[in-house]
């Protein structure tokens, strides 16, 4: 795919005679300057195989001796150039070529497609299950692909794969999971695969300790699963051990046993696929038992005290805005606000045990009730706010929960009829605007109403995403004009001193209105 797109972007500026040769030579410097200064207008993303980072493609100009096919990079070149086949011409011409100029950071944008693939398990009517798999799920895959997300999360249920104790070649569930994972892989998504749902013959609880059989039964299954799905067409490289294991109905009071399971699982996964990454099961880490909830606050401490830190690569947790006060208000915002506060608290908690790990948030959500237009707008705003905040504290991946949820919480990006909520459009715009971005600093406006974050884009230009608690305005330095994109993706160019510049002066600054709906702002060359 990458080669196809790059080859299409290679165009020959001159092959049609002496007049055009002279014209293009005269315009070469101007084109080179444009290629350097307006990367956003001359770039596209190339898509690499699943599991590999995408790279940025910059169309720059080079001076080419087309007789010998040797290429002399122009001042705009940032990397090795693409070789052009030999043309029988006798003079140097300018040719626009596609370069891979900057590696794109691994995308942090993910969406669960259908609540960990729970729906087929919930449907007891076979006709409903067939309809879901043949009609609904393909539509969800299309919506996932069109969202721009790069990550998703899906569960393999041990009890469905091996309902009775058998050898791996006799597992009953291979066909279903082969089809499911292959269809997800076709979207280009990186999959985080959760192992969970113990069979009755192996454990006393659905998602708790494996206490009826030796752990070797579990690692036998893991060996078979990782071996089957680590390569084409699936390319699964991220494995998560149980969902929300801090639940007291699961592993919550068994931190030592969870650490022992991690040790066995880690060795098994790495033996089969040394480059695979093992995730701590995504911790709810809120609604604790002391508040009447089902989650043990000290589960992670128990795991680490039992030596579990050596047996997972990535710390993994969940964040739902319902519990924000547990992390920001309760501590008087000393850890920051919202998702940022929870991340900083977990980092500190791990540090108490001498542990530092990369982090993912594999469930992130806000409600968007179909009957409440205000909540739909808040959900759309939070899509941008949550991801921007998470990127600012270095989360590798954030997975929105989910495309659709079919429950009373209505946290999905789609309505139950699969039509898009405002949050879905906000998500598409977010990915479009911050794809490839690297966080640099908080936006310093001096206005206490404004929250904003400055990112560096792949060609070096800066882009700010910001919003405010109430109506206000913010200024941005510009050479001539400011590009502003709304939460919904509407774009405008505001000329310094022209209509839309609230200060009204041509002073090297453009001032724009800011409110509760996030906007993206970037100086336009």
Coordinates of C-alpha atoms in Angstrom, one line a residue:
X1 CA 0.0 0.0 0.0
X2 CA 2.8 2.4 0.9
X3 CA 4.6 1.8 -2.3
X4 CA 1.4 2.2 -4.3
X5 CA 0.6 5.5 -2.7
X6 CA 4.2 6.8 -3.0
X7 CA 4.4 5.8 -6.7
X8 CA 1.2 7.6 -7.4
X9 CA 2.6 10.8 -5.8
X10 CA 5.8 10.7 -8.0
X11 CA 5.0 13.0 -11.0
X12 CA 7.3 14.1 -13.7
X13 CA 7.3 17.9 -13.9
X14 CA 9.0 18.0 -17.3
X15 CA 9.0 15.5 -20.2
X16 CA 7.4 17.5 -22.9
X17 CA 10.0 19.6 -24.7
X18 CA 12.4 22.5 -24.5
X19 CA 9.7 25.2 -23.7
X20 CA 8.5 23.3 -20.7
X21 CA 12.1 22.6 -19.6
X22 CA 12.8 26.3 -19.4
X23 CA 9.5 27.0 -17.6
X24 CA 10.0 24.4 -14.9
X25 CA 13.6 25.4 -14.4
X26 CA 12.6 29.0 -13.7
X27 CA 9.8 27.9 -11.3
X28 CA 12.0 25.3 -9.5
X29 CA 13.1 27.5 -6.7
X30 CA 9.5 28.7 -6.0
X31 CA 8.2 25.2 -5.9
X32 CA 11.0 24.1 -3.6
X33 CA 10.2 26.9 -1.2
X34 CA 6.5 26.0 -1.3
X35 CA 7.3 22.3 -0.6
X36 CA 9.4 23.4 2.4
X37 CA 7.0 25.9 3.9
X38 CA 3.6 24.3 3.3
X39 CA 4.1 20.7 4.3
X40 CA 0.5 20.3 5.3
X41 CA -0.6 21.0 1.7
X42 CA 1.8 18.6 0.0
X43 CA 1.8 15.6 2.3
X44 CA 0.0 12.4 2.9
X45 CA 0.3 9.3 5.2
X46 CA 1.6 6.0 3.9
X47 CA 0.1 2.9 5.4
X48 CA 2.6 0.2 6.5
X49 CA 1.7 -3.4 7.5
X50 CA -0.1 -3.8 10.8
X51 CA 2.2 -3.6 13.7
X52 CA 4.6 -1.2 12.1
X53 CA 4.7 2.6 12.6
X54 CA 3.4 4.8 9.8
X55 CA 5.7 7.3 8.3
X56 CA 5.2 10.8 6.9
X57 CA 5.5 11.4 3.2
X58 CA 6.8 14.8 2.1
X59 CA 6.7 15.8 -1.5
X60 CA 9.9 17.9 -2.1
X61 CA 11.8 18.9 -5.2
X62 CA 15.1 17.5 -6.3
X63 CA 17.4 18.4 -9.2
X64 CA 17.6 15.3 -11.3
X65 CA 19.9 14.3 -14.2
X66 CA 17.4 12.1 -15.9
X67 CA 20.0 10.7 -18.3
X68 CA 21.8 8.8 -15.5
X69 CA 19.0 8.6 -13.0
X70 CA 21.2 10.1 -10.3
X71 CA 19.4 12.5 -8.0
X72 CA 20.9 15.6 -6.4
X73 CA 18.8 16.6 -3.4
X74 CA 17.5 20.1 -3.2
X75 CA 17.6 22.3 -0.1
X76 CA 14.3 20.9 0.9
X77 CA 15.4 17.3 1.1
X78 CA 15.4 15.6 4.5
X79 CA 16.2 12.0 3.7
X80 CA 17.3 9.7 1.0
X81 CA 15.4 10.2 -2.2
X82 CA 13.5 7.7 -4.3
X83 CA 15.3 6.6 -7.5
X84 CA 13.7 7.4 -10.8
X85 CA 14.1 5.1 -13.8
X86 CA 16.4 6.2 -16.6
X87 CA 14.8 8.6 -19.1
X88 CA 16.6 9.5 -22.3
X89 CA 16.9 13.2 -21.7
X90 CA 20.0 15.3 -21.8
X91 CA 19.5 18.1 -19.4
X92 CA 18.8 18.6 -15.7
X93 CA 15.1 19.1 -14.7
X94 CA 13.1 19.4 -11.6
X95 CA 11.0 16.5 -10.5
X96 CA 8.7 16.3 -7.5
X97 CA 9.4 13.1 -5.5
X98 CA 7.9 11.5 -2.4
X99 CA 10.2 11.3 0.6
X100 CA 9.8 9.7 3.9
X101 CA 10.9 12.7 5.9
X102 CA 9.9 12.0 9.5
X103 CA 8.8 8.8 11.4
X104 CA 5.3 9.1 12.6
X105 CA 4.8 8.5 16.3
X106 CA 2.8 5.4 16.9
X107 CA -0.8 6.6 16.9
X108 CA -2.5 6.8 20.3
X109 CA -6.0 6.7 18.8
X110 CA -8.0 3.5 19.5
X111 CA -11.7 2.5 19.7
X112 CA -13.2 -0.7 21.0
X113 CA -15.5 -1.9 18.3
X114 CA -18.2 -3.6 20.3
X115 CA -17.5 -3.8 24.0
X116 CA -14.8 -6.5 23.9
X117 CA -16.8 -8.5 21.4
X118 CA -19.4 -9.2 24.1
X119 CA -22.5 -9.0 22.0
X120 CA -22.3 -12.4 20.3
X121 CA -21.8 -14.0 23.7
X122 CA -24.9 -12.1 25.0
X123 CA -27.1 -13.2 22.2
X124 CA -28.8 -16.5 23.0
X125 CA -30.9 -16.6 19.9
X126 CA -28.8 -18.1 17.1
X127 CA -30.6 -16.1 14.4
X128 CA -29.8 -12.9 16.2
X129 CA -26.2 -13.9 16.6
X130 CA -25.9 -14.8 12.8
X131 CA -27.5 -11.4 11.9
X132 CA -25.1 -9.6 14.2
X133 CA -22.0 -11.3 12.7
X134 CA -23.1 -11.0 9.1
X135 CA -24.8 -7.6 9.1
X136 CA -24.0 -5.5 12.2
X137 CA -20.4 -6.3 12.8
X138 CA -19.3 -5.5 9.2
X139 CA -20.9 -2.1 9.5
X140 CA -19.1 -1.6 12.8
X141 CA -15.8 -2.5 11.0
X142 CA -16.5 0.1 8.3
X143 CA -17.3 2.7 11.0
X144 CA -14.1 1.8 12.8
X145 CA -12.0 2.2 9.7
X146 CA -13.6 5.5 8.7
X147 CA -13.0 6.9 12.2
X148 CA -9.2 6.9 11.6
X149 CA -8.5 4.9 14.8
X150 CA -5.3 2.7 14.8
X151 CA -5.9 0.5 17.8
X152 CA -8.7 -1.8 19.0
X153 CA -9.2 -4.3 21.8
X154 CA -10.9 -7.6 21.6
X155 CA -11.2 -10.6 23.9
X156 CA -10.5 -14.3 23.3
X157 CA -12.7 -16.2 25.8
X158 CA -10.9 -19.3 27.0
X159 CA -14.2 -21.0 27.8
X160 CA -15.4 -20.5 24.2
X161 CA -12.1 -21.6 22.7
X162 CA -11.8 -24.7 24.9
X163 CA -15.1 -25.4 26.6
X164 CA -13.8 -28.9 27.5
X165 CA -10.2 -29.8 28.3
X166 CA -8.7 -30.8 25.0
X167 CA -5.5 -30.6 23.0
X168 CA -5.1 -27.3 21.1
X169 CA -5.6 -28.9 17.7
X170 CA -9.1 -29.9 18.9
X171 CA -10.2 -26.6 20.3
X172 CA -13.7 -25.8 19.2
X173 CA -13.4 -22.1 18.9
X174 CA -10.6 -21.6 16.3
X175 CA -12.9 -21.0 13.4
X176 CA -14.8 -18.2 15.1
X177 CA -11.7 -16.4 16.4
X178 CA -9.8 -16.9 13.1
X179 CA -12.6 -15.2 11.2
X180 CA -13.2 -12.4 13.8
X181 CA -9.5 -11.4 14.2
X182 CA -8.9 -11.6 10.4
X183 CA -11.8 -9.3 9.7
X184 CA -10.5 -6.8 12.3
X185 CA -6.9 -7.1 11.0
X186 CA -8.2 -6.2 7.5
X187 CA -9.0 -2.7 8.8
X188 CA -5.2 -2.2 9.5
X189 CA -5.8 -1.9 13.3
X190 CA -3.3 -2.9 15.9
X191 CA -5.1 -5.4 18.1
X192 CA -4.8 -5.7 21.9
X193 CA -6.1 -9.1 22.6
X194 CA -7.4 -9.9 26.1
X195 CA -7.3 -13.4 27.4
X196 CA -10.1 -14.1 29.9
X197 CA -13.3 -15.9 30.7
X198 CA -12.1 -19.1 32.3
X199 CA -13.8 -22.4 31.5
X200 CA -15.6 -24.1 34.4
X201 CA -13.3 -27.0 34.3
X202 CA -10.3 -24.8 34.9
X203 CA -11.4 -22.2 37.5
X204 CA -14.0 -21.5 40.2
X205 CA -14.6 -18.0 38.9
X206 CA -15.1 -16.6 35.4
X207 CA -12.1 -14.1 35.5
X208 CA -10.2 -15.1 38.7
X209 CA -7.6 -17.5 39.8
X210 CA -7.1 -20.8 37.8
X211 CA -7.6 -23.0 40.8
X212 CA -8.9 -26.3 39.5
X213 CA -6.1 -27.3 37.2
X214 CA -2.3 -26.7 37.1
X215 CA -1.2 -23.4 35.5
X216 CA 0.2 -25.5 32.6
X217 CA -3.3 -25.9 31.2
X218 CA -3.5 -22.1 30.9
X219 CA 0.0 -21.7 29.4
X220 CA -0.8 -24.6 26.9
X221 CA -3.7 -22.5 25.7
X222 CA -1.6 -19.3 25.6
X223 CA 1.1 -21.0 23.5
X224 CA -1.5 -22.1 21.0
X225 CA -3.2 -18.8 20.8
X226 CA -0.1 -16.6 20.5
X227 CA 1.5 -19.0 18.0
X228 CA -1.6 -18.8 15.8
X229 CA -2.2 -15.1 15.9
X230 CA 1.3 -13.5 16.0
X231 CA 1.8 -13.5 12.2
X232 CA -0.1 -12.8 9.1
X233 CA -2.9 -12.1 8.6
X234 CA -3.4 -11.1 12.2
X235 CA -0.2 -9.6 13.5
X236 CA -1.2 -9.6 17.2
X237 CA 1.6 -8.1 19.2
X238 CA -0.1 -6.9 22.4
X239 CA -1.6 -9.4 24.9
X240 CA -3.6 -8.4 28.0
X241 CA -4.2 -10.8 30.9
X242 CA -7.9 -10.4 32.0
X243 CA -10.1 -7.4 32.0
X244 CA -10.3 -5.3 35.2
X245 CA -8.6 -8.0 37.3
X246 CA -8.9 -5.7 40.4
X247 CA -12.6 -6.6 40.6
X248 CA -13.0 -8.5 43.9
X249 CA -15.2 -11.1 42.0
X250 CA -12.2 -11.8 39.9
X251 CA -8.5 -11.5 41.0
X252 CA -9.1 -8.5 43.2
X253 CA -8.1 -10.2 46.5
X254 CA -5.6 -12.4 44.8
X255 CA -2.8 -10.1 43.9
X256 CA -0.1 -12.7 44.6
X257 CA -1.8 -15.3 42.5
X258 CA -2.2 -12.8 39.7
X259 CA 1.5 -12.1 39.9
X260 CA 2.2 -15.9 39.7
X261 CA -0.1 -16.2 36.7
X262 CA 1.6 -13.2 35.0
X263 CA 5.0 -14.8 35.5
X264 CA 3.9 -18.0 33.8
X265 CA 2.1 -16.1 31.0
X266 CA 4.9 -13.7 30.4
X267 CA 7.4 -16.5 29.9
X268 CA 5.1 -18.3 27.6
X269 CA 4.2 -15.3 25.4
X270 CA 7.8 -14.2 25.1
X271 CA 9.0 -17.7 24.2
X272 CA 6.6 -17.9 21.3
X273 CA 7.0 -14.2 20.2
X274 CA 9.9 -12.3 21.8
X275 CA 8.7 -9.0 20.4
X276 CA 5.2 -9.3 21.8
X277 CA 4.2 -6.9 24.5
X278 CA 2.4 -8.0 27.7
X279 CA -0.1 -5.7 29.3
X280 CA -1.3 -5.6 32.9
X281 CA -5.0 -6.4 32.8
X282 CA -6.7 -3.0 32.4
X283 CA -7.4 -1.9 36.0
X284 CA -10.6 -0.1 36.8
X285 CA -8.8 1.5 39.7
X286 CA -11.8 3.5 40.9
X287 CA -15.2 2.8 42.5
X288 CA -13.3 1.1 45.3
X289 CA -14.7 -1.3 47.9
X290 CA -14.6 1.4 50.6
X291 CA -17.2 3.3 48.6
X292 CA -19.3 0.1 48.1
X293 CA -17.8 -0.6 44.7
X294 CA -16.3 -3.9 43.5
X295 CA -12.6 -2.9 43.0
X296 CA -9.8 -3.4 45.4
X297 CA -7.6 -0.2 45.7
X298 CA -4.6 -2.2 46.8
X299 CA -4.7 -4.9 44.1
X300 CA -1.8 -3.3 42.2
X301 CA 0.2 -3.0 45.4
X302 CA -0.3 -6.7 46.1
X303 CA 0.8 -7.6 42.6
X304 CA 4.0 -5.6 42.8
X305 CA 4.9 -6.7 46.3
X306 CA 4.7 -10.3 44.9
X307 CA 7.2 -9.5 42.2
X308 CA 4.8 -9.0 39.4
X309 CA 6.6 -5.9 38.0
X310 CA 9.0 -8.1 36.1
X311 CA 6.2 -9.9 34.2
X312 CA 4.4 -7.1 32.3
X313 CA 5.7 -4.5 29.8
X314 CA 2.9 -1.9 29.9
X315 CA 0.8 -0.6 32.8
X316 CA -2.8 -0.5 31.8
X317 CA -5.8 1.2 33.3
X318 CA -9.3 2.5 32.5
X319 CA -10.8 6.0 33.0
X320 CA -14.4 7.0 33.1
X321 CA -15.2 10.6 33.7
X322 CA -17.9 9.6 36.3
X323 CA -15.0 9.1 38.8
X324 CA -12.9 12.2 38.0
X325 CA -13.3 13.6 41.5
X326 CA -11.5 10.6 43.0
X327 CA -8.4 11.9 41.3
X328 CA -8.6 15.7 41.0
X329 CA -11.0 17.2 43.5
X330 CA -10.2 14.8 46.3
X331 CA -6.5 15.8 46.1
X332 CA -7.2 19.4 45.5
X333 CA -5.8 19.1 42.0
X334 CA -2.3 18.4 43.2
X335 CA -2.1 15.6 40.6
X336 CA -3.7 17.7 37.9
X337 CA -7.2 17.5 36.3
X338 CA -9.3 14.6 35.0
X339 CA -7.4 11.9 33.2
X340 CA -4.1 13.7 33.9
X341 CA -4.6 13.4 37.6
X342 CA -5.3 9.6 37.5
X343 CA -2.2 9.1 35.4
X344 CA 0.0 11.0 37.7
X345 CA -1.4 9.2 40.7
X346 CA -0.7 5.8 39.2
X347 CA 2.8 6.9 38.2
X348 CA 3.4 7.9 41.9
X349 CA 1.9 4.7 43.1
X350 CA 4.2 2.6 40.9
X351 CA 7.1 4.7 42.0
X352 CA 6.5 3.8 45.6
X353 CA 7.4 0.2 44.5
X354 CA 10.4 1.4 42.4
X355 CA 8.5 0.6 39.2
X356 CA 8.4 2.7 36.0
X357 CA 6.4 1.4 33.0
X358 CA 4.9 2.8 29.8
X359 CA 1.2 3.3 30.2
X360 CA -2.0 2.7 28.2
X361 CA -5.6 3.6 28.9
X362 CA -7.5 0.9 27.2
X363 CA -11.0 2.2 28.2
X364 CA -11.8 5.9 28.1
X365 CA -15.3 7.2 27.9
X366 CA -18.0 9.8 28.5
X367 CA -21.7 9.5 28.3
X368 CA -23.6 10.7 25.2
X369 CA -27.3 10.1 25.9
X370 CA -29.5 10.0 22.8
X371 CA -32.3 11.8 24.7
X372 CA -30.0 14.6 26.0
X373 CA -28.5 17.0 23.5
X374 CA -26.4 18.6 26.2
X375 CA -24.7 15.3 27.0
X376 CA -24.1 14.6 23.3
X377 CA -22.2 17.9 23.1
X378 CA -20.2 17.2 26.3
X379 CA -19.3 13.8 25.0
X380 CA -18.1 15.3 21.7
X381 CA -16.0 17.9 23.6
X382 CA -14.5 15.2 25.8
X383 CA -13.3 13.1 22.9
X384 CA -10.9 15.9 22.1
X385 CA -10.2 16.9 25.8
X386 CA -9.5 13.4 27.0
X387 CA -7.1 12.5 24.2
X388 CA -5.3 15.8 24.4
X389 CA -4.8 15.4 28.1
X390 CA -3.7 11.8 27.7
X391 CA -1.2 12.7 25.0
X392 CA 0.2 15.5 27.3
X393 CA 1.1 12.9 29.9
X394 CA 2.6 10.4 27.5
X395 CA 0.0 7.7 27.3
X396 CA 1.0 5.4 24.5
X397 CA -2.5 4.5 23.6
X398 CA -6.1 5.5 24.6
X399 CA -9.0 3.3 23.5
X400 CA -12.4 4.8 23.5
X401 CA -15.1 2.6 25.0
X402 CA -16.6 2.0 22.5
X403 CA -18.0 2.4 19.0
X404 CA -21.3 1.1 20.3
X405 CA -22.3 -0.1 23.8
X406 CA -26.0 -1.1 23.6
X407 CA -26.5 -0.3 27.3
X408 CA -27.9 2.3 29.5
X409 CA -24.6 4.2 29.8
X410 CA -24.6 5.2 26.1
X411 CA -20.9 5.8 26.0
X412 CA -20.5 4.7 22.4
X413 CA -19.6 7.0 19.5
X414 CA -22.6 5.7 17.5
X415 CA -26.3 5.6 18.3
X416 CA -27.9 2.2 18.5
X417 CA -28.9 2.4 14.9
X418 CA -25.2 2.8 14.0
X419 CA -25.7 6.4 12.9
X420 CA -22.9 8.8 14.2
X421 CA -23.1 10.9 17.3
X422 CA -21.4 14.3 17.3
X423 CA -18.6 12.5 19.2
X424 CA -17.8 10.3 16.2
X425 CA -17.3 13.4 14.0
X426 CA -15.2 14.9 16.7
X427 CA -13.1 11.8 16.8
X428 CA -12.5 11.8 13.0
X429 CA -11.4 15.5 13.2
X430 CA -9.2 14.7 16.2
X431 CA -7.3 12.0 14.3
X432 CA -7.1 14.1 11.2
X433 CA -5.7 17.1 13.1
X434 CA -3.4 15.4 15.6
X435 CA -2.3 12.4 13.6
X436 CA 1.5 12.2 13.9
X437 CA 1.6 14.9 16.6
X438 CA 4.1 15.0 19.4
X439 CA 3.1 16.8 22.6
X440 CA 5.4 19.8 23.4
X441 CA 3.9 22.0 26.1
X442 CA 0.8 23.5 27.7
X443 CA -0.7 26.5 25.9
X444 CA 0.2 29.6 27.9
X445 CA -2.6 32.1 27.4
X446 CA -2.6 33.8 30.8
X447 CA -6.4 33.3 30.8
X448 CA -7.6 31.0 33.6
X449 CA -10.6 30.0 31.6
X450 CA -8.5 28.5 28.8
X451 CA -7.0 25.0 28.7
X452 CA -4.8 24.1 25.7
X453 CA -2.0 21.9 24.5
X454 CA 0.7 22.6 21.9
X455 CA 1.8 19.8 19.6
X456 CA 4.6 19.5 17.1
X457 CA 3.5 18.1 13.8
X458 CA 5.7 15.9 11.6
X459 CA 7.1 18.7 9.5
X460 CA 8.0 20.8 12.6
X461 CA 5.1 23.2 12.6
X462 CA 3.1 23.7 15.8
X463 CA -0.6 23.2 16.3
X464 CA -2.6 24.0 19.4
X465 CA -5.8 22.5 20.6
X466 CA -7.7 24.5 23.1
X467 CA -11.1 25.1 24.8
X468 CA -12.4 27.3 27.6
X469 CA -14.8 27.0 30.5
X470 CA -16.7 30.1 29.1
X471 CA -16.6 32.5 26.3
X472 CA -13.2 34.2 25.9
X473 CA -10.5 34.6 23.2
X474 CA -6.8 33.8 22.6
X475 CA -4.1 35.3 20.4
X476 CA -1.6 33.4 18.1
X477 CA 1.5 34.8 16.4
X478 CA 1.3 34.6 12.6
X479 CA 3.1 35.7 9.5
X480 CA 0.0 36.3 7.6
X481 CA -3.0 34.2 8.7
X482 CA -4.2 31.5 11.1
X483 CA -5.8 28.2 10.2
X484 CA -8.6 27.3 12.6
X485 CA -10.5 24.0 12.6
X486 CA -13.6 23.5 14.7
X487 CA -14.4 20.3 16.7
X488 CA -16.5 19.1 13.8
X489 CA -13.8 19.7 11.2
X490 CA -14.9 23.0 9.6
X491 CA -11.8 24.9 8.5
X492 CA -11.3 28.7 8.1
X493 CA -8.3 30.9 7.4
X494 CA -8.2 34.1 9.3
X495 CA -6.0 36.8 7.9
X496 CA -4.1 39.1 10.3
X497 CA -6.2 42.2 10.7
X498 CA -9.0 40.8 8.5
X499 CA -12.5 39.5 9.2
X500 CA -12.4 37.0 12.1
X501 CA -9.4 38.6 13.7
X502 CA -10.9 39.9 16.9
X503 CA -8.1 42.5 17.6
X504 CA -8.7 44.1 14.1
X505 CA -5.1 45.1 13.7
X506 CA -2.4 43.8 11.3
X507 CA 0.0 43.3 14.2
X508 CA 1.5 39.8 13.7
X509 CA -1.2 38.3 15.9
X510 CA -4.6 36.8 15.2
X511 CA -7.1 36.7 18.1
X512 CA -9.9 34.2 17.9
X513 CA -12.9 33.3 20.1
X514 CA -12.6 30.3 22.3
X515 CA -15.5 28.4 24.1
X516 CA -16.4 25.0 25.4
X517 CA -16.1 23.4 22.0
X518 CA -12.4 22.6 21.3
X519 CA -10.7 24.2 18.3
X520 CA -7.4 23.6 16.6
X521 CA -5.2 26.6 15.7
X522 CA -2.1 26.7 13.6
X523 CA -0.2 29.5 11.9
X524 CA -0.6 29.2 8.1
X525 CA 2.5 30.0 6.1

